[in-house]
CSV table of C-alpha atoms in Angstrom, one decimal:
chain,number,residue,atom,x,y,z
L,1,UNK,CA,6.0,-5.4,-22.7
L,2,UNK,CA,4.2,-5.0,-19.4
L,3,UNK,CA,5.6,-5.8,-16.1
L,4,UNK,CA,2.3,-5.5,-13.9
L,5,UNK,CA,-0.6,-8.1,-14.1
L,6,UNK,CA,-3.7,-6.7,-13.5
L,7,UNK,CA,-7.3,-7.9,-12.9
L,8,UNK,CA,-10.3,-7.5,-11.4
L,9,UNK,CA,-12.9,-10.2,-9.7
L,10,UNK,CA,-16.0,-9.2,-6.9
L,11,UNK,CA,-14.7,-5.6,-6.7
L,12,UNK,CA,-11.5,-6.2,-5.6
L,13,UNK,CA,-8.2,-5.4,-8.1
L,14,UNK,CA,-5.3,-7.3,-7.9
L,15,UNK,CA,-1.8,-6.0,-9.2
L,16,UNK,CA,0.9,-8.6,-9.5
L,17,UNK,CA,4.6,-7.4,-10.0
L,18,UNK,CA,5.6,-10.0,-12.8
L,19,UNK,CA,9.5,-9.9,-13.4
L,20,UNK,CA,9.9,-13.4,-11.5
L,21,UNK,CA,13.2,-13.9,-13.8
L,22,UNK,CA,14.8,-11.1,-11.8
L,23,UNK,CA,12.8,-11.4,-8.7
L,24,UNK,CA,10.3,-8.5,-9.5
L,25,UNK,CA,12.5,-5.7,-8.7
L,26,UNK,CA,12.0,-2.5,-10.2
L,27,UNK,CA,13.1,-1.0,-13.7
L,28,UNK,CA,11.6,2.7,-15.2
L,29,UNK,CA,8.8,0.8,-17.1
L,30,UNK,CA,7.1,-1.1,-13.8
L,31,UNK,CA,7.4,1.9,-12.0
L,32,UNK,CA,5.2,3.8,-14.9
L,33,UNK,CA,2.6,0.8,-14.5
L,34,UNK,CA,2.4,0.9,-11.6
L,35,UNK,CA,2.0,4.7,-11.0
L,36,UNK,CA,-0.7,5.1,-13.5
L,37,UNK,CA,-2.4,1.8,-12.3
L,38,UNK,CA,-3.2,3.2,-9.2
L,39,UNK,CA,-3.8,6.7,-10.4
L,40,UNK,CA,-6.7,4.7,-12.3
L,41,UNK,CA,-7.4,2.9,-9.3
L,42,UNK,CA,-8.1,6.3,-7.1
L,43,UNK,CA,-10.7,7.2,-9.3
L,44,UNK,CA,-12.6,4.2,-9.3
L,45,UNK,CA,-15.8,4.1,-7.2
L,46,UNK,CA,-16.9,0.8,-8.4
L,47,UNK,CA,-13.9,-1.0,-6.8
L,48,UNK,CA,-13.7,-1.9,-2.6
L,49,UNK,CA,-10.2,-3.2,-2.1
L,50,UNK,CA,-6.6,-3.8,-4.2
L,51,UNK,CA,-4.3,-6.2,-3.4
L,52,UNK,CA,-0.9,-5.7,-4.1
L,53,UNK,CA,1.6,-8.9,-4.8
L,54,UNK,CA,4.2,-10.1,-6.7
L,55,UNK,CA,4.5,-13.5,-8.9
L,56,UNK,CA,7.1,-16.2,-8.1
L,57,UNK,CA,9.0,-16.6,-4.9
L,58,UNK,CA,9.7,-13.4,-3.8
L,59,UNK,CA,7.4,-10.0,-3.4
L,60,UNK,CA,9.9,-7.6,-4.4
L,61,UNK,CA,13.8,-7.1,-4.6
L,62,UNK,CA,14.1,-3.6,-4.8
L,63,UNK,CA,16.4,-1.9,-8.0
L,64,UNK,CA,16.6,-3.7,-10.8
L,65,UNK,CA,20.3,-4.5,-11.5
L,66,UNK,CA,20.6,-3.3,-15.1
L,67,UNK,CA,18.7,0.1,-14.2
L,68,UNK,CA,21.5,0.3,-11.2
L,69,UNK,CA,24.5,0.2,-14.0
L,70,UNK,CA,22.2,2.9,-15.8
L,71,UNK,CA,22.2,5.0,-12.4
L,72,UNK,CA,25.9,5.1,-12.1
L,73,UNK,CA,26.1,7.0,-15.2
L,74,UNK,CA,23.1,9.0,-14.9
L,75,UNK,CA,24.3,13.2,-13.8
L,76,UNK,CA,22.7,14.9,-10.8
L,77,UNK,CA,19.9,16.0,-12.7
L,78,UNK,CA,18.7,12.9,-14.5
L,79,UNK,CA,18.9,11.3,-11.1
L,80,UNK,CA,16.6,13.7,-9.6
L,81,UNK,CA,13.9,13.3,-12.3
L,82,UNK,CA,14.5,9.4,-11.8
L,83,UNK,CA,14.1,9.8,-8.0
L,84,UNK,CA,10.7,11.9,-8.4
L,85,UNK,CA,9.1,9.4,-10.5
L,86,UNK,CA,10.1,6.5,-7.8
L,87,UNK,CA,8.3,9.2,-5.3
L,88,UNK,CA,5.0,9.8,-7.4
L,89,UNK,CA,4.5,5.6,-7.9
L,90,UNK,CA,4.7,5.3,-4.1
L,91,UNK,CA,2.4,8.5,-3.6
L,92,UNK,CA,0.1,7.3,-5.8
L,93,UNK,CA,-0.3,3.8,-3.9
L,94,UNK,CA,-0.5,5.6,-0.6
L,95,UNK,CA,-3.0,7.9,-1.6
L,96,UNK,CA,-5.4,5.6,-3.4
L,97,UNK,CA,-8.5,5.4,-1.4
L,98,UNK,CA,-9.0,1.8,-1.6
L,99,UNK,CA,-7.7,0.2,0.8
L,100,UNK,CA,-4.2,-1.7,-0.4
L,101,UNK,CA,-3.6,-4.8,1.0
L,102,UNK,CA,0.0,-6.5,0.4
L,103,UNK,CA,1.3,-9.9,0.1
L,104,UNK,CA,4.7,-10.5,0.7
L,105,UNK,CA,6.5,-14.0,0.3
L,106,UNK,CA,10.3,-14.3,-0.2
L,107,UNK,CA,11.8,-11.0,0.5
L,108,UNK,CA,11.0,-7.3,0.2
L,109,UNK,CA,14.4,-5.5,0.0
L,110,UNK,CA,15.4,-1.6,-0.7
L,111,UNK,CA,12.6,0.0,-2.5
L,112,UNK,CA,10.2,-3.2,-2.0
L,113,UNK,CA,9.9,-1.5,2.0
L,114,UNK,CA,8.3,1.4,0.1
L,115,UNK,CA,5.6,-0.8,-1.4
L,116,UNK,CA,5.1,-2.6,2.2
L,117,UNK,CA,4.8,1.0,3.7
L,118,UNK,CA,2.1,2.3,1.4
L,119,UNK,CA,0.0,-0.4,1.8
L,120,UNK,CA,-2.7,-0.6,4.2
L,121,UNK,CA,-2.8,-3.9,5.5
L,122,UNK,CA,0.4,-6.4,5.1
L,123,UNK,CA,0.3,-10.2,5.4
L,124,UNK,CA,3.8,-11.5,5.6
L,125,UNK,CA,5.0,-15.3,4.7
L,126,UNK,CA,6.4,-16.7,8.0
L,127,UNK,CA,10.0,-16.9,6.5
L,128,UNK,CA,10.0,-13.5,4.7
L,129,UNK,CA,13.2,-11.5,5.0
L,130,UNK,CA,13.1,-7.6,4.9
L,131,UNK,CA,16.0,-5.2,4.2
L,132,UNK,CA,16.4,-1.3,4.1
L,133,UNK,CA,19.7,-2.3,1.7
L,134,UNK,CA,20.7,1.2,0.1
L,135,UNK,CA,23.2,2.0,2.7
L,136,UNK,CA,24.9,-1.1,1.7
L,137,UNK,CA,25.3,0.2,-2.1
L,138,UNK,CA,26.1,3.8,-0.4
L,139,UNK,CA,23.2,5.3,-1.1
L,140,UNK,CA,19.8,6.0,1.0
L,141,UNK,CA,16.6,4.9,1.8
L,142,UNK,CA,15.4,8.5,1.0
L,143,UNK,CA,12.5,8.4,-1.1
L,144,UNK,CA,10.6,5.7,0.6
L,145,UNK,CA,11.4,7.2,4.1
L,146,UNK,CA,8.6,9.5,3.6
L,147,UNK,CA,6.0,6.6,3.1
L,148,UNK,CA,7.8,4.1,6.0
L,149,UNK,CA,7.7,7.1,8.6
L,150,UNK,CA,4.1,7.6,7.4
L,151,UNK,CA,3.2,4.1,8.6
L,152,UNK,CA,5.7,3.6,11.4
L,153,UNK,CA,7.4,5.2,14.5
L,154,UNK,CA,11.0,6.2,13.2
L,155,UNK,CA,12.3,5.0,16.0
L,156,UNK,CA,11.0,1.2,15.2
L,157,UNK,CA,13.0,0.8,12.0
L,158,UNK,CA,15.8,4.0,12.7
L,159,UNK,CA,18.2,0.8,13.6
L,160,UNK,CA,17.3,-1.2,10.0
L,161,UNK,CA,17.3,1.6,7.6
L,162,UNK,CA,20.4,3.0,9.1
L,163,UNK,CA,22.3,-0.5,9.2
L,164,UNK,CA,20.9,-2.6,6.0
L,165,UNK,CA,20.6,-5.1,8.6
L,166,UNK,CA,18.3,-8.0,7.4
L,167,UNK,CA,15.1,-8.3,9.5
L,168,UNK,CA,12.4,-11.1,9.7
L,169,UNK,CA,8.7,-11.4,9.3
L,170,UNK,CA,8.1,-11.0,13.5
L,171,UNK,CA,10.4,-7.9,13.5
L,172,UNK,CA,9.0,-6.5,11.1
L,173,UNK,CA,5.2,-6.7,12.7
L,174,UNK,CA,6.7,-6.1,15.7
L,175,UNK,CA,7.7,-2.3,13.9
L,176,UNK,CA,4.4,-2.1,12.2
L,177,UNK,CA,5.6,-2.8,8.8
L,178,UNK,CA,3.4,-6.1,9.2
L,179,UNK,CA,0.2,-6.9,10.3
L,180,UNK,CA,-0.2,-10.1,9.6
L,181,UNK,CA,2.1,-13.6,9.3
L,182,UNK,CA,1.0,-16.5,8.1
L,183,UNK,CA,2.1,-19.9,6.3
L,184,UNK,CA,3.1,-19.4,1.9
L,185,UNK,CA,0.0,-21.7,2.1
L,186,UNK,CA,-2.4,-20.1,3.8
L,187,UNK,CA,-1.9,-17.1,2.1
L,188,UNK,CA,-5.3,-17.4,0.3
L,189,UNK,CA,-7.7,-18.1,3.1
L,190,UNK,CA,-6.1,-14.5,5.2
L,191,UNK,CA,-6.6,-12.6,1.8
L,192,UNK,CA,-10.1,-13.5,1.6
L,193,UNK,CA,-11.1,-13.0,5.6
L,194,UNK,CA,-9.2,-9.2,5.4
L,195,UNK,CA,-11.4,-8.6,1.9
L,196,UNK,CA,-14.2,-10.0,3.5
L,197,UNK,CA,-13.8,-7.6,6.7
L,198,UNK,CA,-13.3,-4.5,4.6
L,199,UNK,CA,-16.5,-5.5,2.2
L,200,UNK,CA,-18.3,-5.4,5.4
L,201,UNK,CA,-18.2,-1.6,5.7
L,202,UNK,CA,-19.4,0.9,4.1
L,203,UNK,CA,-17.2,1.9,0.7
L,204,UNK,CA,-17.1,5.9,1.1
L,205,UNK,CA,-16.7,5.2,4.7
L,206,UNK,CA,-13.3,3.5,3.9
L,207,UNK,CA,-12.4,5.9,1.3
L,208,UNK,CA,-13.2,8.8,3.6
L,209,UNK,CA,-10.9,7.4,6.2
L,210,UNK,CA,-8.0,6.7,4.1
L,211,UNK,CA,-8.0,10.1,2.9
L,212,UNK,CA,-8.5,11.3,6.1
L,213,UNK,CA,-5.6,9.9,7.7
L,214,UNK,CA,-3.2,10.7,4.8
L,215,UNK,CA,-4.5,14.4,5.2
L,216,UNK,CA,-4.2,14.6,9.1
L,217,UNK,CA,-0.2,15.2,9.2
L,218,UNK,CA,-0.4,18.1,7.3
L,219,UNK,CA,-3.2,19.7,9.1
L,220,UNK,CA,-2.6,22.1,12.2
L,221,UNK,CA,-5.1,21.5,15.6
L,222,UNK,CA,-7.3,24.1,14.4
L,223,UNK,CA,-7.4,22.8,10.8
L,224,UNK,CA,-8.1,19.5,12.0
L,225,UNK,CA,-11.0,20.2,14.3
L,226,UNK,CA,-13.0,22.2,11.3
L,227,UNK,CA,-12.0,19.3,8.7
L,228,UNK,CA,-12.8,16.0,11.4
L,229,UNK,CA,-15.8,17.9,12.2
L,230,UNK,CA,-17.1,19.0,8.8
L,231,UNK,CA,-16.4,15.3,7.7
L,232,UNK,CA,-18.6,13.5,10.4
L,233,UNK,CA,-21.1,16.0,9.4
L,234,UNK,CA,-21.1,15.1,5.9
L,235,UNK,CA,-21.1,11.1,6.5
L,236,UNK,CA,-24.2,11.6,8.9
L,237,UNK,CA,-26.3,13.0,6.8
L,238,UNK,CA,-24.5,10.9,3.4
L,239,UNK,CA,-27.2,8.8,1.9
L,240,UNK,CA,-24.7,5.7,2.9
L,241,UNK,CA,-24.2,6.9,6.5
L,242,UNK,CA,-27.9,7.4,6.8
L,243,UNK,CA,-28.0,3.3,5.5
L,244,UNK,CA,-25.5,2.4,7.8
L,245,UNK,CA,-27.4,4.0,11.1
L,246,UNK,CA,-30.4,2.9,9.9
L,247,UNK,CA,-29.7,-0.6,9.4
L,248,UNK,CA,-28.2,-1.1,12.4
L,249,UNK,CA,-30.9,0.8,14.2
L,250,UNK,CA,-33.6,-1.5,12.6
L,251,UNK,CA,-31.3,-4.7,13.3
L,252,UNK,CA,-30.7,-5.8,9.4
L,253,UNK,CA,-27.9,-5.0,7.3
L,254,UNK,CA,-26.9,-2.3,5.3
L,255,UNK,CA,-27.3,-2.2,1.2
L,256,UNK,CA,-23.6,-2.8,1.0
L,257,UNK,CA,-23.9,-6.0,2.5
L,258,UNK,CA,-27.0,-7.8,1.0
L,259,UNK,CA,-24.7,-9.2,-2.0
């Protein structure tokens, strides 16, 4: 049984979290979806964008319940291998090159943050809530920390993750979580102007800055000036970046753009 919808339409891929009956949280068998989806995804050339949503009323809930009562029983060990898999489905969403865009309507509580985090680009439903709820349970936001503090200034969200505290829509863009909030309805017309802005530029381009920016962090000063300006090299000379400065030298538009 598969818990992620997947299809494709004018290069873009859309994965839907389909568990409406228990609010799309997460269980071992989405988590495996959705880590090899995007693996797939990161490989594909062909492809400009992915949009990342969820069926029903709300985006995501976090732990499933009945893998929760599995938890309690699982030793230090097993808990460690369950934790690493959570790890590599958000890695591999944050790593994709493609840029992620997420839709969030309802809620997005515990692990659902992760999702927000890794993706690129986040339009938020006006009355969406948002929770870092582990510390309620006891437990931690741990794994998803990594991916939030990727996106967003510890010191925006220190407050939520450390308190459970429920947070709205405007908070949450206010933190960076968010870049977007619109109307449930108007959902579809924001979706298409952000795919319509990324389609606009070149698709390496995109792929190259994602990458980029992931790779930064780890890079010392002197590893990022031989890697920032290797790269530029590369793109300059890149039968697409030689497109790109040619089209907008001769005043038409590039190849990527004539569809």
């Amino acid at each position: 049984m598969s818990y992620v919808e997947y299809k494709e339409a004018a290069q873009v891929a859309y994965v839907k979290l389909n568990r409406p009956d228990s609010r799309n949280a997460f269980n071992p068998s989405m988590i495996d979806e959705i880590t090899k989806i995007f693996l797939d995804l990161g490989k594909r050339i062909d492809l400009r964008a992915v949009v990342l949503h969820g069926e029903g009323k709300v985006f995501c809930a976090g732990a499933d319940l009945h893998w929760m009562k599995e938890m309690v029983d699982y030793t230090l060990d097993q808990n460690k291998t369950d934790s690493l898999k959570l790890f590599a489905m958000f890695e591999a969403i944050a790593k994709c090159p493609l840029a992620v865009i997420g839709l969030v309507q309802g809620a997005a509580f515990g692990g659902a943050l992760g999702l927000v985090a890794c993706s690129d680009y986040v339009i938020a439903e006006s009355q969406a809530q948002f929770c870092f709820s582990e510390v309620k349970l006891g437990i931690v936001p741990a794994v998803i920390s990594s991916f939030v503090n990727l996106k967003v200034p510890a010191g925006k969200v220190r407050h939520f993750m450390m308190s459970g505290t429920v947070f709205s829509s405007q908070q949450a863009m206010e933190a960076g979580l968010v870049n977007e909030i619109v109307a449930a309805s108007d959902f579809t017309t924001s979706l298409e102007f952000i795919l319509k802005v990324y389609k606009e530029c070149g698709p390496e381009a995109v792929r190259e800055t994602k990458n980029l920016l992931n790779d930064l962090p780890n890079l010392t000063w002197a590893d990022q000036r031989k890697r920032t300006s290797q790269l530029i090299a590369e793109r300059r000379v890149s039968v697409e970046g030689q497109e790109g400065l040619k089209s907008f030298l001769e005043k038409r538009r590039p190849s990527w753009r004539r569809s």
